[in-house]
Tab-separated table of C-alpha atoms in Angstrom:
chain	number	residue	atom	x	y	z
A	148	UNK	CA	96.787	50.657	26.447
A	149	UNK	CA	93.465	49.876	28.506
A	150	UNK	CA	90.291	50.968	28.499
A	151	UNK	CA	88.622	52.442	31.776
A	152	UNK	CA	85.517	52.760	31.899
A	153	UNK	CA	84.175	56.357	34.048
A	154	UNK	CA	80.623	55.982	34.956
A	155	UNK	CA	79.790	59.148	33.333
A	156	UNK	CA	78.744	61.124	30.231
A	157	UNK	CA	76.292	63.234	27.828
A	158	UNK	CA	74.044	63.090	30.626
A	159	UNK	CA	76.253	64.442	32.569
A	160	UNK	CA	77.647	67.362	30.841
A	161	UNK	CA	80.606	64.994	30.168
A	162	UNK	CA	83.094	65.984	27.254
A	163	UNK	CA	86.598	64.817	26.058
A	164	UNK	CA	88.218	67.000	27.731
A	165	UNK	CA	86.228	66.997	31.019
A	166	UNK	CA	88.172	63.078	31.070
A	167	UNK	CA	91.103	64.204	29.340
A	168	UNK	CA	91.746	66.969	32.453
A	169	UNK	CA	90.688	64.829	35.196
A	170	UNK	CA	93.402	61.769	34.333
A	171	UNK	CA	95.533	64.827	33.114
A	172	UNK	CA	95.631	66.939	36.305
A	173	UNK	CA	94.534	64.233	39.423
A	174	UNK	CA	97.531	61.235	38.207
A	175	UNK	CA	99.832	63.896	36.322
A	176	UNK	CA	99.861	62.166	33.040
A	177	UNK	CA	100.565	63.579	29.636
A	178	UNK	CA	98.185	64.150	27.708
A	179	UNK	CA	100.532	62.647	24.517
A	180	UNK	CA	99.827	59.701	26.373
A	181	UNK	CA	96.419	59.304	26.549
A	182	UNK	CA	94.101	58.400	23.923
A	183	UNK	CA	91.340	57.889	22.372
A	184	UNK	CA	88.242	59.103	24.152
A	185	UNK	CA	84.356	58.097	24.295
A	186	UNK	CA	81.752	59.550	25.472
A	187	UNK	CA	78.198	58.114	25.794
A	188	UNK	CA	74.740	59.418	26.930
A	189	UNK	CA	75.423	57.314	30.242
A	190	UNK	CA	79.316	56.023	30.408
A	191	UNK	CA	83.619	56.638	28.620
A	192	UNK	CA	85.707	54.641	28.005
A	193	UNK	CA	89.061	56.214	27.920
A	194	UNK	CA	92.519	54.416	26.962
A	195	UNK	CA	95.579	54.628	28.574
A	196	UNK	CA	98.797	53.140	28.883
A	197	UNK	CA	98.449	49.810	30.418
A	198	UNK	CA	101.773	50.618	33.038
A	199	UNK	CA	100.155	52.854	34.651
A	200	UNK	CA	95.957	51.458	34.359
A	201	UNK	CA	95.768	51.111	38.243
A	202	UNK	CA	97.321	54.403	39.206
A	203	UNK	CA	94.479	56.401	37.337
A	204	UNK	CA	92.299	54.795	38.097
A	205	UNK	CA	93.203	55.015	42.552
A	206	UNK	CA	93.179	58.348	42.054
A	207	UNK	CA	90.151	58.966	39.964
A	208	UNK	CA	88.583	57.526	41.828
A	209	UNK	CA	89.336	59.557	45.105
A	210	UNK	CA	88.463	62.911	42.783
A	211	UNK	CA	85.424	64.060	41.068
A	212	UNK	CA	85.007	64.890	37.276
A	213	UNK	CA	82.666	68.573	36.429
A	214	UNK	CA	82.230	67.658	40.578
A	215	UNK	CA	80.366	64.682	40.155
A	216	UNK	CA	81.987	61.455	41.841
A	217	UNK	CA	82.480	58.439	39.447
A	218	UNK	CA	83.116	55.044	39.496
A	219	UNK	CA	85.997	53.899	37.354
A	220	UNK	CA	87.553	50.764	35.889
A	221	UNK	CA	88.829	48.275	33.836
A	222	UNK	CA	86.028	48.477	31.531
A	223	UNK	CA	85.556	44.415	30.863
A	224	UNK	CA	84.591	44.532	27.224
């Protein structure tokens, strides 16, 4: 699994379901393939299949989560 950093968290009222829904809807990834979602105050971390990480980043970067354009990249940690 790869970890993705999403530049939105509790301050923007993001919930795990919002992130899972965005990945499933925008990238057509089955919910069962999405791993743990951690929501911080200003960012979130989500686990996705390693072989689909770049595709998910591209799809989410071109869309919005809860109407907000967010930064999506591989997590550095």
